[in-house]
Amino acid sequence: MAEETVKIPQATSKRLPLYYRFLQNFANSGKKRVSSSELSEAMKIDAATIRRDFSHFGALGRKGYGYDVDYLVSFFRKTLDQDEATDVALIGVGSLGHAFMKYNFHKNLNTRIVIAFDPKAPHEGNVVSDIPVYHPDMIEEKLTELGIDLVILTVPSRAAQQVTDRLAEVGVKGILNFTTIRLTVPPSIRVHTIDLSVELQSLIYFIKNDVKDSHL
């Protein structure tokens, strides 16, 4: 009988890169073991949540000892495929796109933007922040040539769905969407949408409600 794959909750999956980052910090500082309480203090996440997240992966720690830092770093590196480089394409080189190109995930050596597309770029391409930038007419050819599965989308909202349809045609598997549009995609594509205006409005709401509650 085939071994059943354990389904990890989405909220837990989103915290995995954070665990990896903070555990790397502990390892770099020479720490050999860490408790869920110490992780909780560093990450500002409830210790019970950390223990519950870790429990989805089996016995990662020992009662009375805590967690072996080097082991957890190795475990999450493998879980997150950090030993395998991931090439990313950027579509839309406006203000946000330029910021991405300048940053280019310098703290994560396994992820990098290797190509970008923008209507102002020539078809033959030019170079911005050491990254080749081509006209969007070249999307299908270049993504296929480079075998890129992951795209960051920072185009104007009016163009987002049209570009997404083209990405689906070339077999892109993941889109990090910074437009305000909720994209329609086939089941083969995973979309994570980050709407900065919505995040800001949510923060304002929580701040105002915290202030209001403090006066009750």
N, CA and C of each residue as an Amber inpcrd file, in Angstrom:
protein
   648
   0.8450000  -1.1970000   0.0000000   0.0000000   0.0000000   0.0000000
   0.8820000   1.2490000   0.0000000   0.5960000   2.1710000  -0.8650000
   1.4230000   3.3850000  -0.9570000   1.2960000   4.2200000   0.2950000
   2.3840000   4.8440000   0.6920000   2.3820000   5.6880000   1.8830000
   1.5680000   6.9470000   1.6240000   0.6680000   7.2670000   2.5450000
  -0.2070000   8.4270000   2.3810000   0.5640000   9.7140000   2.6250000
   0.4140000  10.6610000   1.7370000   1.0750000  11.9480000   1.8730000
   0.3430000  12.8110000   2.8890000   1.0920000  13.3490000   3.8420000
   0.4900000  14.1980000   4.8680000   0.2240000  15.5790000   4.2740000
  -0.9950000  16.0480000   4.4170000  -1.3580000  17.3600000   3.8950000
  -1.0490000  18.4190000   4.9560000  -0.2040000  19.3620000   4.6100000
   0.1940000  20.4250000   5.5300000  -0.7550000  21.6090000   5.3510000
  -1.3260000  22.1360000   6.4460000  -2.2210000  23.2980000   6.3290000
  -1.5200000  24.4730000   5.6600000  -2.2990000  25.2620000   4.9160000
  -1.7220000  26.3850000   4.1770000  -1.0610000  27.3920000   5.1100000
  -1.6880000  27.6650000   6.2600000  -1.1060000  28.6330000   7.2010000
   0.2600000  28.1580000   7.6870000   0.3840000  26.8520000   7.9320000
   1.6680000  26.2860000   8.3460000   2.6850000  26.4160000   7.2280000
   2.2790000  26.0940000   5.9980000   3.1860000  26.1690000   4.8550000
   3.7550000  27.5690000   4.6780000   2.9270000  28.5830000   4.9100000
   3.3910000  29.9610000   4.7440000   4.4040000  30.3570000   5.8130000
   4.3920000  29.6620000   6.9530000   5.3490000  29.9910000   8.0220000
   6.6790000  29.2640000   7.8560000   6.7470000  28.2630000   7.0070000
   7.9760000  27.4710000   6.8820000   9.1930000  28.3110000   6.5060000
   9.0950000  29.2270000   5.5180000  10.2710000  30.0510000   5.2190000
  10.7150000  30.9110000   6.4000000   9.7650000  31.3350000   7.2340000
  10.1210000  32.1140000   8.4200000  10.8940000  31.2620000   9.4150000
  10.4170000  30.0360000   9.6420000  11.1450000  29.1420000  10.5390000
  12.5700000  28.9330000  10.0370000  12.6880000  28.7160000   8.7390000
  14.0150000  28.4820000   8.1640000  14.9250000  29.6840000   8.3670000
  14.3960000  30.8820000   8.1440000  15.2090000  32.0970000   8.2970000
  15.6750000  32.2830000   9.7360000  14.7420000  32.1380000  10.6930000
  15.1160000  32.3630000  12.0960000  16.0340000  31.2680000  12.6130000
  15.8230000  30.0350000  12.1650000  16.7190000  28.9510000  12.5810000
  18.1190000  29.1580000  12.0130000  18.2140000  29.6770000  10.7900000
  19.5210000  30.0220000  10.2340000  20.2140000  31.0720000  11.0910000
  19.4390000  32.0540000  11.5640000  20.0130000  33.0890000  12.4330000
  20.5650000  32.4790000  13.7200000  19.8040000  31.5350000  14.3010000
  20.2790000  30.8570000  15.5120000  21.5550000  30.0720000  15.2170000
  21.5690000  29.3640000  14.0960000  22.7440000  28.5630000  13.7410000
  23.9610000  29.4520000  13.5220000  23.7670000  30.5780000  12.8430000
  24.8800000  31.4900000  12.5760000  25.4420000  32.1140000  13.8470000
  24.5990000  32.2000000  14.8690000  25.0610000  32.7640000  16.1510000
  25.7050000  31.6890000  17.0360000  25.7510000  30.4350000  16.5590000
  26.4030000  29.3630000  17.3100000  25.4960000  28.5880000  18.2350000
  24.2060000  28.8640000  18.1900000  23.2650000  28.1740000  19.0740000
  23.0470000  26.7500000  18.5800000  23.0980000  25.7880000  19.4920000
  22.9990000  24.3830000  19.1190000  21.5980000  23.8140000  19.3090000
  20.8690000  24.3160000  20.2790000  19.5020000  23.8500000  20.4710000
  18.6180000  25.0100000  20.8730000  17.3360000  24.8560000  20.5990000
  16.3930000  25.9410000  20.8440000  15.0600000  25.3420000  21.2680000
  14.3670000  26.0310000  22.1410000  13.0450000  25.5900000  22.5830000
  11.9720000  26.3090000  21.7820000  10.7470000  25.8000000  21.8440000
   9.6460000  26.4760000  21.1590000   9.4050000  27.8500000  21.7760000
   9.6930000  27.9920000  23.0670000   9.5250000  29.2900000  23.7220000
  10.5320000  30.3070000  23.1970000  11.7640000  29.8660000  22.9600000
  12.7780000  30.7670000  22.4110000  12.4360000  31.1650000  20.9830000
  11.9650000  30.1980000  20.1890000  11.5290000  30.5140000  18.8330000
  10.3530000  31.4890000  18.8690000   9.4490000  31.2480000  19.8040000
   8.2740000  32.1110000  19.9490000   8.6900000  33.5500000  20.2570000
   9.6520000  33.7000000  21.1500000  10.1220000  35.0280000  21.5300000
  10.7780000  35.7360000  20.3460000  11.5530000  34.9930000  19.5690000
  12.2660000  35.5940000  18.4320000  11.3250000  35.9370000  17.2820000
  10.3480000  35.0570000  17.0360000   9.4980000  35.2040000  15.8620000
   8.1740000  35.9060000  16.1380000   7.8450000  36.0770000  17.4320000
   6.5600000  36.6660000  17.8250000   5.3910000  35.8110000  17.3250000
   5.5780000  34.4980000  17.4200000   4.5290000  33.5290000  17.1090000
   4.3030000  32.6870000  18.3470000   3.0480000  32.4050000  18.6660000
   2.7140000  31.6340000  19.8580000   3.4450000  30.2870000  19.8480000
   4.0170000  29.8920000  20.9960000   4.7860000  28.6540000  21.0830000
   3.9380000  27.4340000  20.7440000   2.6540000  27.4570000  21.1300000
   1.7670000  26.3350000  20.8130000   1.5880000  26.1840000  19.3060000
   1.5410000  27.3090000  18.6040000   1.4270000  27.2750000  17.1450000
   2.6750000  26.6590000  16.5270000   3.8500000  27.0200000  17.0430000
   5.1090000  26.4580000  16.5380000   5.1410000  24.9530000  16.7500000
   4.7760000  24.5000000  17.9560000   4.7790000  23.0640000  18.2320000
   3.7880000  22.3360000  17.3360000   2.6280000  22.9490000  17.1080000
   1.6190000  22.3220000  16.2440000   2.1160000  22.2530000  14.7950000
   2.7510000  23.3400000  14.3320000   3.3040000  23.3350000  12.9740000
   4.3440000  22.2290000  12.8140000   5.2400000  22.1340000  13.7780000
   6.3150000  21.1470000  13.6920000   5.7730000  19.7210000  13.7700000
   4.6580000  19.5430000  14.4920000   4.1050000  18.1970000  14.6690000
   3.6420000  17.5850000  13.3520000   3.3590000  18.4210000  12.3640000
   2.9400000  17.8950000  11.0590000   4.0650000  17.1360000  10.3660000
   5.2910000  17.3420000  10.8240000   6.4490000  16.7140000  10.1800000
   7.0420000  15.5910000  11.0190000   6.3130000  15.1710000  12.0620000
   6.8080000  14.0980000  12.9180000   7.5680000  14.6490000  14.1140000
   8.4220000  13.7990000  14.6860000   9.1520000  14.1670000  15.9030000
  10.4100000  14.9530000  15.5450000  10.2870000  16.2700000  15.5010000
  11.4360000  17.1170000  15.1720000  12.2500000  17.4900000  16.4100000
  11.6630000  17.3050000  17.5940000  12.3590000  17.6650000  18.8230000
  12.1680000  16.6020000  19.8910000  12.7940000  16.8230000  21.0580000
  12.6640000  15.8940000  22.1780000  12.2020000  16.6520000  23.4110000
  11.2680000  16.0640000  24.1260000  10.7450000  16.6950000  25.3350000
  11.8630000  16.8660000  26.3550000  11.9590000  18.0670000  26.8990000
  12.9970000  18.3470000  27.8790000  14.3070000  18.7810000  27.2550000
  14.4460000  18.6320000  25.9270000  15.6670000  19.0340000  25.2320000
  15.4060000  20.1960000  24.2930000  14.2850000  20.1340000  23.6000000
  13.9740000  21.1590000  22.6090000  14.2940000  20.6520000  21.2160000
  14.7990000  21.5500000  20.3810000  15.0670000  21.2200000  18.9870000
  16.5330000  21.4370000  18.6680000  17.1050000  20.4900000  17.9450000
  18.4800000  20.6240000  17.4820000  18.4940000  21.6010000  16.3040000
  19.1930000  22.7150000  16.4660000  19.1570000  23.7940000  15.4810000
  19.7020000  23.3450000  14.1320000  20.8640000  22.7070000  14.1280000
  21.4630000  22.2860000  12.8600000  20.5610000  21.2960000  12.1270000
  19.9380000  20.3920000  12.8930000  19.0390000  19.4260000  12.2600000
  17.8450000  20.1260000  11.6260000  17.2620000  21.0920000  12.3450000
  16.0970000  21.7960000  11.8090000  16.4620000  22.6240000  10.5820000
  17.6290000  23.2510000  10.6030000  18.0680000  24.0100000   9.4270000
  18.1670000  23.0820000   8.2230000  18.7800000  21.9160000   8.4280000
  18.9140000  20.9390000   7.3530000  17.5540000  20.4320000   6.9030000
  16.6670000  20.1810000   7.8650000  15.3340000  19.6620000   7.5440000
  14.5380000  20.6640000   6.7160000  14.5070000  21.9220000   7.1470000
  13.7180000  22.9210000   6.4210000  14.3770000  23.3100000   5.0950000
  15.7160000  23.2430000   5.0250000  16.3720000  23.4870000   3.7480000
  15.9130000  22.4550000   2.7270000  15.8500000  21.1990000   3.1450000
  15.3970000  20.1370000   2.2450000  13.9120000  20.2740000   1.9340000
  13.1150000  20.5860000   2.9580000  11.6720000  20.7230000   2.7690000
  11.3430000  21.8440000   1.7970000  12.0810000  22.9400000   1.8840000
  11.8380000  24.1090000   1.0280000  12.6670000  24.0790000  -0.2550000
  13.3590000  22.9660000  -0.4980000  14.1840000  22.8250000  -1.7060000
  15.2110000  23.9370000  -1.8260000  15.8340000  24.3040000  -0.7110000
  16.7980000  25.3930000  -0.7380000  18.1390000  24.9910000  -1.3430000
  18.3260000  23.6900000  -1.5790000  19.5600000  23.2570000  -2.2260000
  19.4520000  23.3460000  -3.7490000  18.2540000  23.6860000  -4.2280000
  18.0300000  23.7950000  -5.6640000  17.6950000  25.2440000  -6.0100000
  18.4530000  25.8170000  -6.9270000  18.2350000  27.2130000  -7.3090000
  16.9260000  27.3640000  -8.0710000  16.2230000  28.4700000  -7.8150000
  14.9660000  28.7650000  -8.4960000  15.1210000  30.0670000  -9.2610000
  14.9690000  29.9730000 -10.5770000  15.0320000  31.1550000 -11.4310000
  13.6300000  31.7340000 -11.5990000  13.5420000  33.0510000 -11.5260000
  12.2550000  33.7460000 -11.5470000  12.2630000  34.7850000 -12.6710000
  11.1080000  34.9640000 -13.3060000  10.9440000  36.0340000 -14.2880000
  10.0890000  37.1380000 -13.6820000  10.3980000  38.3700000 -14.0230000
   9.6380000  39.5360000 -13.5840000   8.9560000  40.1560000 -14.7950000
   7.6510000  40.3550000 -14.6960000   6.9260000  40.9940000 -15.7890000
   6.3500000  42.3120000 -15.2900000   6.8860000  43.4150000 -15.8350000
   6.4930000  44.7490000 -15.4060000   7.6250000  45.4260000 -14.6590000
   8.3230000  46.3600000 -15.3180000   9.4650000  47.0230000 -14.6880000
   9.1200000  48.4830000 -14.4320000   8.0670000  48.6930000 -13.6190000
   7.7550000  50.0290000 -13.1360000   8.5020000  50.2730000 -11.8470000
   7.9380000  51.1020000 -10.9850000   8.6190000  51.4210000  -9.7200000
   8.8210000  50.1750000  -8.8610000   7.7590000  49.3630000  -8.7070000
   7.8680000  48.1480000  -7.9030000   8.7960000  47.1380000  -8.5700000
   8.6650000  46.9980000  -9.8750000   9.5310000  46.0770000 -10.6000000
  10.9990000  46.4480000 -10.4740000  11.3020000  47.7390000 -10.5840000
  12.6830000  48.2020000 -10.4150000  13.2020000  47.8570000  -9.0200000
  12.3590000  48.0070000  -8.0120000  12.7740000  47.6800000  -6.6420000
  13.1140000  46.1950000  -6.5240000  12.2960000  45.3530000  -7.1290000
  12.5860000  43.9200000  -7.1160000  13.9160000  43.6200000  -7.8000000
  14.1640000  44.2750000  -8.9230000  15.3910000  44.0100000  -9.6620000
  16.6270000  44.4650000  -8.8840000  16.4900000  45.5650000  -8.2010000
  17.6250000  46.0670000  -7.4230000  17.9100000  45.1660000  -6.2270000
  16.8430000  44.6960000  -5.5880000  16.9890000  43.8030000  -4.4190000
  17.3990000  42.4030000  -4.8570000  16.6240000  41.8410000  -5.7810000
  16.8720000  40.5150000  -6.3780000  17.2080000  39.4340000  -5.3580000
  16.5100000  39.4420000  -4.2220000  16.5900000  38.3530000  -3.2470000
  18.0250000  38.0890000  -2.8020000  18.7550000  39.1600000  -2.4870000
  20.1600000  39.0130000  -2.1190000  20.3490000  38.1650000  -0.8590000
  19.3470000  38.1340000   0.0180000  19.4680000  37.3390000   1.2440000
  19.0960000  35.8810000   1.0220000  18.5990000  35.5690000  -0.1580000
  18.2280000  34.1970000  -0.4800000  18.9650000  33.8050000  -1.7580000
  20.1050000  33.1710000  -1.6030000  20.9610000  32.8820000  -2.7420000
  20.3730000  31.8240000  -3.6660000  19.2820000  31.1710000  -3.2530000
  18.6890000  30.1140000  -4.0590000  17.5550000  30.6070000  -4.9380000
  17.1860000  31.8790000  -4.8260000  16.1340000  32.4550000  -5.6490000
  16.6770000  33.7230000  -6.3060000  16.4400000  33.8550000  -7.6030000
  16.9780000  35.0280000  -8.2910000  16.1270000  35.3600000  -9.5090000
  15.9850000  36.6540000  -9.7720000  15.3390000  37.1090000 -10.9990000
  16.3880000  37.0510000 -12.1050000  16.1070000  36.2750000 -13.1460000
  17.0920000  36.0990000 -14.2170000  16.6790000  36.7940000 -15.5080000
  15.4170000  37.2410000 -15.5770000  14.9430000  37.9070000 -16.7840000
  13.7330000  38.7500000 -16.4330000  13.5320000  39.8390000 -17.1870000
  12.3800000  40.7150000 -16.9470000  11.8060000  41.1490000 -18.2880000
  10.5610000  41.6240000 -18.2270000   9.8690000  42.0620000 -19.4350000
   9.1490000  43.3730000 -19.1690000   9.2330000  44.2860000 -20.1470000
   8.5680000  45.5700000 -20.0000000   8.3260000  46.1600000 -21.3950000
   7.1640000  46.8080000 -21.6080000   6.8470000  47.3580000 -22.9390000
   7.8450000  48.3810000 -23.4410000   8.5750000  49.0260000 -22.5470000
   9.5400000  50.0360000 -22.9760000  10.8700000  49.4380000 -23.4180000
  11.0490000  48.1670000 -23.1500000  12.3110000  47.5170000 -23.5190000
  12.2970000  47.1250000 -24.9900000  13.4550000  47.1590000 -25.6480000
  13.5150000  46.7330000 -27.0510000  13.3880000  45.2100000 -27.1710000
  12.9780000  44.7600000 -28.3330000  12.8230000  43.3250000 -28.5420000
  14.1520000  42.5860000 -28.3810000  15.2480000  43.2310000 -28.7520000
  16.5520000  42.5840000 -28.6200000  17.0640000  42.6110000 -27.1750000
  16.3860000  43.3930000 -26.3340000  16.7130000  43.4200000 -24.9090000
  17.7410000  44.4600000 -24.5270000  17.6990000  44.8460000 -23.2540000
  18.7570000  45.6520000 -22.6580000  18.9840000  45.1290000 -21.2390000
  19.8930000  45.7450000 -20.5120000  20.2620000  45.2400000 -19.1890000
  19.9970000  46.3010000 -18.1370000  19.2700000  45.9200000 -17.0860000
  18.9880000  46.7980000 -15.9500000  19.3370000  46.0320000 -14.6720000
  20.1770000  46.6230000 -13.8430000  20.6170000  45.9630000 -12.5960000
  21.1410000  44.5540000 -12.8720000  21.9000000  44.4130000 -13.9340000
  22.5210000  43.1330000 -14.3360000  21.5040000  42.0790000 -14.7630000
  20.2630000  42.4840000 -15.0600000  19.2150000  41.5600000 -15.4690000
  18.7570000  41.9330000 -16.8800000  18.7300000  40.9870000 -17.8090000
  18.2420000  41.3030000 -19.1570000  16.7440000  41.5990000 -19.1600000
  16.3590000  42.6600000 -19.8530000  14.9580000  43.0710000 -19.9380000
  14.5330000  43.0750000 -21.4050000  13.4340000  42.3750000 -21.6910000
  12.9480000  42.2600000 -23.0640000  11.5260000  42.8080000 -23.1870000
  11.1230000  43.0590000 -24.4120000   9.7480000  43.4530000 -24.6990000
   8.8190000  42.2650000 -24.4090000   7.5780000  42.5230000 -23.9320000
   6.6480000  41.4250000 -23.6270000   6.3430000  40.5020000 -24.7970000
   6.5730000  40.9550000 -26.0190000   6.3870000  40.0730000 -27.1750000
   7.2860000  38.8410000 -27.0890000   8.3430000  38.9380000 -26.2840000
   9.3210000  37.8540000 -26.1790000   9.0370000  36.8920000 -25.0230000
   7.9290000  37.0720000 -24.2980000   7.6550000  36.2790000 -23.0970000
   7.6710000  34.7800000 -23.3940000   6.8670000  34.3530000 -24.3670000
   6.7530000  32.9150000 -24.6370000   8.1100000  32.3110000 -25.0250000
   8.8120000  32.9930000 -25.9140000  10.0970000  32.4620000 -26.3880000
  11.1120000  32.3470000 -25.2620000  11.2410000  33.4030000 -24.4690000
  12.2850000  33.4340000 -23.4440000  11.9600000  32.5260000 -22.2550000
  10.7090000  32.4950000 -21.8140000  10.3670000  31.6330000 -20.6860000
  10.5440000  30.1660000 -21.0550000  10.1860000  29.8170000 -22.2750000
  10.3750000  28.4480000 -22.7340000  11.8600000  28.1130000 -22.8480000
  12.6060000  29.0590000 -23.3720000  14.0550000  28.8580000 -23.5370000
  14.7430000  28.6320000 -22.2040000  14.3470000  29.3880000 -21.1750000
  14.9820000  29.3150000 -19.8650000  14.3230000  28.3020000 -18.9370000
  13.1750000  27.7690000 -19.3330000  12.4840000  26.7870000 -18.4950000
  11.9940000  27.3590000 -17.1740000  11.4990000  28.5830000 -17.1960000
  11.0780000  29.2630000 -15.9660000   9.6420000  28.8960000 -15.6030000
   9.4350000  28.5200000 -14.3330000   8.1210000  28.1180000 -13.8390000
   7.4560000  29.1780000 -12.9610000   8.2440000  30.1440000 -12.4650000
   7.7480000  31.1000000 -11.4740000   7.9000000  32.5240000 -11.9840000
   6.8130000  33.3030000 -11.8470000   6.7910000  34.6730000 -12.3750000
   6.2850000  35.6340000 -11.3030000   6.9440000  36.7940000 -11.2340000
   6.4380000  37.9010000 -10.4150000   5.7290000  38.8590000 -11.3600000
   4.4750000  39.1760000 -11.0540000   3.6580000  39.9970000 -11.9520000
   3.4090000  41.3670000 -11.3360000   3.9720000  42.4110000 -11.9640000
   3.8060000  43.7830000 -11.4630000   3.3370000  44.7020000 -12.5840000
   2.5320000  44.1700000 -13.4810000   2.0270000  44.9550000 -14.6070000
   0.8140000  45.7740000 -14.1750000   0.3860000  46.7680000 -14.9630000
  -0.8680000  47.4610000 -14.6630000  -2.0280000  46.4620000 -14.6250000
  -2.9920000  46.7050000 -13.7590000  -4.0890000  45.7590000 -13.5550000
  -4.8370000  45.4320000 -14.8380000  -4.9670000  46.4100000 -15.7340000
  -5.7230000  46.1860000 -16.9720000  -5.0730000  45.1370000 -17.8700000
  -3.7820000  44.9120000 -17.6920000  -3.0700000  43.9540000 -18.5380000
  -2.8480000  42.6140000 -17.8510000  -3.2010000  42.5130000 -16.5720000
  -2.8140000  41.3590000 -15.7680000  -3.3880000  40.0390000 -16.2870000
  -4.6860000  40.0040000 -16.5800000  -5.2960000  38.7430000 -17.0060000
  -4.7890000  38.2960000 -18.3680000  -4.6100000  39.2520000 -19.2630000
  -4.1040000  38.9080000 -20.5950000  -2.7100000  38.2950000 -20.5090000
  -1.8510000  38.9000000 -19.6900000  -0.5030000  38.3600000 -19.5050000
  -0.5740000  36.9790000 -18.8580000  -1.4670000  36.8320000 -17.8700000
  -1.6110000  35.5480000 -17.1790000  -2.0360000  34.4470000 -18.1370000
  -2.9390000  34.7500000 -19.0530000  -3.3690000  33.7600000 -20.0460000
  -2.1880000  33.2870000 -20.8830000  -1.3040000  34.2050000 -21.2170000
  -0.1180000  33.8410000 -21.9910000   0.8340000  32.9780000 -21.1600000
   0.9480000  33.2750000 -19.8810000   1.8060000  32.4800000 -19.0050000
   1.2750000  31.0550000 -18.8690000  -0.0410000  30.9290000 -18.8160000
  -0.6400000  29.6010000 -18.7260000  -0.3120000  28.7660000 -19.9570000
  -0.2570000  29.4240000 -21.0990000   0.0080000  28.7160000 -22.3490000
   1.4170000  28.1230000 -22.3980000   2.3610000  28.7460000 -21.6770000
   3.7400000  28.2340000 -21.7120000   4.0670000  27.3750000 -20.4940000
   3.0570000  27.0740000 -19.6830000   3.2440000  26.1190000 -18.5960000
   3.8220000  26.6650000 -17.3100000   3.6980000  27.9730000 -17.0840000
   4.1370000  28.5420000 -15.8030000   3.3440000  27.9010000 -14.6580000
   4.0170000  27.6270000 -13.5430000   3.3750000  26.9220000 -12.4380000
   2.9960000  27.8280000 -11.2700000   3.6560000  28.9870000 -11.1610000
   3.3820000  29.8600000 -10.0290000   3.4870000  31.3240000 -10.4070000
   2.5600000  32.1350000  -9.8650000   2.5680000  33.5790000 -10.1080000
   2.4480000  34.3000000  -8.7780000   3.4000000  35.1940000  -8.5070000
   3.2910000  36.0980000  -7.3650000   2.7050000  37.3900000  -7.9070000
   1.4430000  37.6150000  -7.5990000   0.6600000  38.6600000  -8.2390000
   0.5990000  39.9200000  -7.3800000   1.1700000  41.0060000  -7.8790000
   1.1280000  42.2810000  -7.1590000   0.1190000  43.2450000  -7.7740000
  -0.7560000  42.7460000  -8.6310000  -1.8070000  43.6060000  -9.1760000
  -3.0460000  43.5040000  -8.2960000  -4.0240000  44.3690000  -8.5670000
  -5.2580000  44.3560000  -7.7740000  -6.2970000  43.3930000  -8.3410000
  -5.9580000  42.6990000  -9.4200000  -6.8740000  41.7830000 -10.0810000
  -6.7770000  40.3900000  -9.4580000  -7.9250000  39.7510000  -9.2700000
  -7.9500000  38.3500000  -8.8720000  -7.8930000  37.5200000 -10.1520000
  -6.7680000  36.9170000 -10.3760000  -6.5070000  36.2610000 -11.6460000
  -7.2720000  34.9480000 -11.7940000  -7.7130000  34.6860000 -13.0000000
  -8.3320000  33.4070000 -13.3380000  -7.2750000  32.5290000 -13.9920000
  -7.0020000  31.3800000 -13.3830000  -5.9480000  30.5020000 -13.8840000
  -6.4310000  29.0550000 -13.8840000  -5.8090000  28.1960000 -14.6780000
  -6.1330000  26.7680000 -14.6290000  -5.6160000  26.1530000 -13.3310000
  -6.1060000  24.9480000 -12.9810000  -5.6850000  24.3010000 -11.7290000
  -4.1780000  24.0510000 -11.6310000  -3.4880000  24.0460000 -12.7590000
  -2.0540000  23.7640000 -12.7710000  -1.2080000  24.9340000 -12.2810000
  -1.8140000  26.1130000 -12.1130000  -1.0680000  27.3120000 -11.7000000
  -1.4840000  27.7320000 -10.2980000  -0.4890000  27.9900000  -9.4800000
  -0.7250000  28.4970000  -8.1260000  -0.4710000  30.0060000  -8.1250000
  -1.4220000  30.7810000  -7.5950000  -1.2880000  32.2370000  -7.5450000
  -1.3010000  32.7010000  -6.0940000  -0.3240000  33.5120000  -5.7220000
  -0.3280000  34.2160000  -4.4420000  -0.4500000  35.7050000  -4.7580000
  -1.5150000  36.3140000  -4.2550000  -1.7630000  37.7350000  -4.5300000
  -1.3900000  38.5760000  -3.3220000  -0.6060000  39.6110000  -3.5660000
  -0.2290000  40.5620000  -2.5230000  -0.7100000  41.9330000  -2.9640000
  -1.8260000  42.3690000  -2.3930000  -2.4110000  43.6700000  -2.7180000
  -1.9900000  44.6420000  -1.6230000  -1.0260000  45.4940000  -1.9210000
  -0.4570000  46.3760000  -0.9050000  -1.4870000  47.3370000  -0.3360000
  -2.4320000  47.8020000  -1.1580000  -3.4410000  48.7330000  -0.6580000
  -4.3790000  48.0300000   0.3290000  -4.7200000  46.7770000   0.0550000
  -5.5730000  46.0180000   0.9680000  -4.8460000  45.7610000   2.2790000
  -3.5560000  45.4110000   2.1850000  -2.7810000  45.1670000   3.4070000
  -2.7060000  46.4290000   4.2650000  -2.5120000  47.5830000   3.6080000
  -2.4420000  48.8400000   4.3310000  -3.7780000  49.1750000   4.9790000
  -4.8720000  48.9750000   4.2410000  -6.1980000  49.2440000   4.7930000
  -6.5040000  48.3390000   5.9780000  -6.0630000  47.0810000   5.8830000
  -6.2590000  46.1520000   7.0070000  -5.4880000  46.6110000   8.2260000
  -4.2620000  47.0670000   7.9970000  -3.4430000  47.5460000   9.1150000
  -4.0910000  48.7670000   9.7710000  -4.5780000  49.6950000   8.9430000
  -5.2510000  50.8880000   9.4760000  -6.4720000  50.4870000  10.3020000
  -7.2210000  49.5160000   9.7930000  -8.4170000  49.0460000  10.5210000
  -8.0350000  48.4990000  11.8940000  -6.9960000  47.6360000  11.9220000
  -6.5960000  47.0390000  13.1900000  -6.0610000  48.0850000  14.1560000
  -5.2960000  49.0470000  13.6410000  -4.7800000  50.1100000  14.5030000
  -5.9280000  50.9020000  15.1170000  -6.8880000  51.2780000  14.2740000
  -8.0210000  52.0730000  14.7760000  -8.8360000  51.2900000  15.7830000
  -9.0280000  50.0130000  15.5420000  -9.7920000  49.2030000  16.4760000
  -9.0510000  48.9500000  17.7620000  -7.7310000  48.8160000  17.6830000
  -6.9270000  48.6790000  18.8980000  -7.0390000  49.9310000  19.7390000
  -6.9480000  51.1030000  19.0740000  -7.0690000  52.3830000  19.7930000
  -8.4330000  52.4910000  20.4220000  -9.4720000  52.1350000  19.6570000
 -10.8480000  52.2450000  20.1570000 -11.0350000  51.3360000  21.3680000
 -10.5030000  50.0760000  21.2360000 -10.6590000  49.1230000  22.3340000
  -9.9290000  49.6060000  23.5930000  -8.7860000  50.2800000  23.4090000
  -8.0120000  50.7140000  24.5570000  -8.7330000  51.7860000  25.3620000
  -9.7270000  52.4330000  24.7470000 -10.4550000  53.4880000  25.4470000
 -11.7500000  52.9750000  26.0730000 -12.0580000  51.6550000  25.8440000
 -13.2970000  51.1190000  26.4120000 -13.1350000  50.8640000  27.9050000
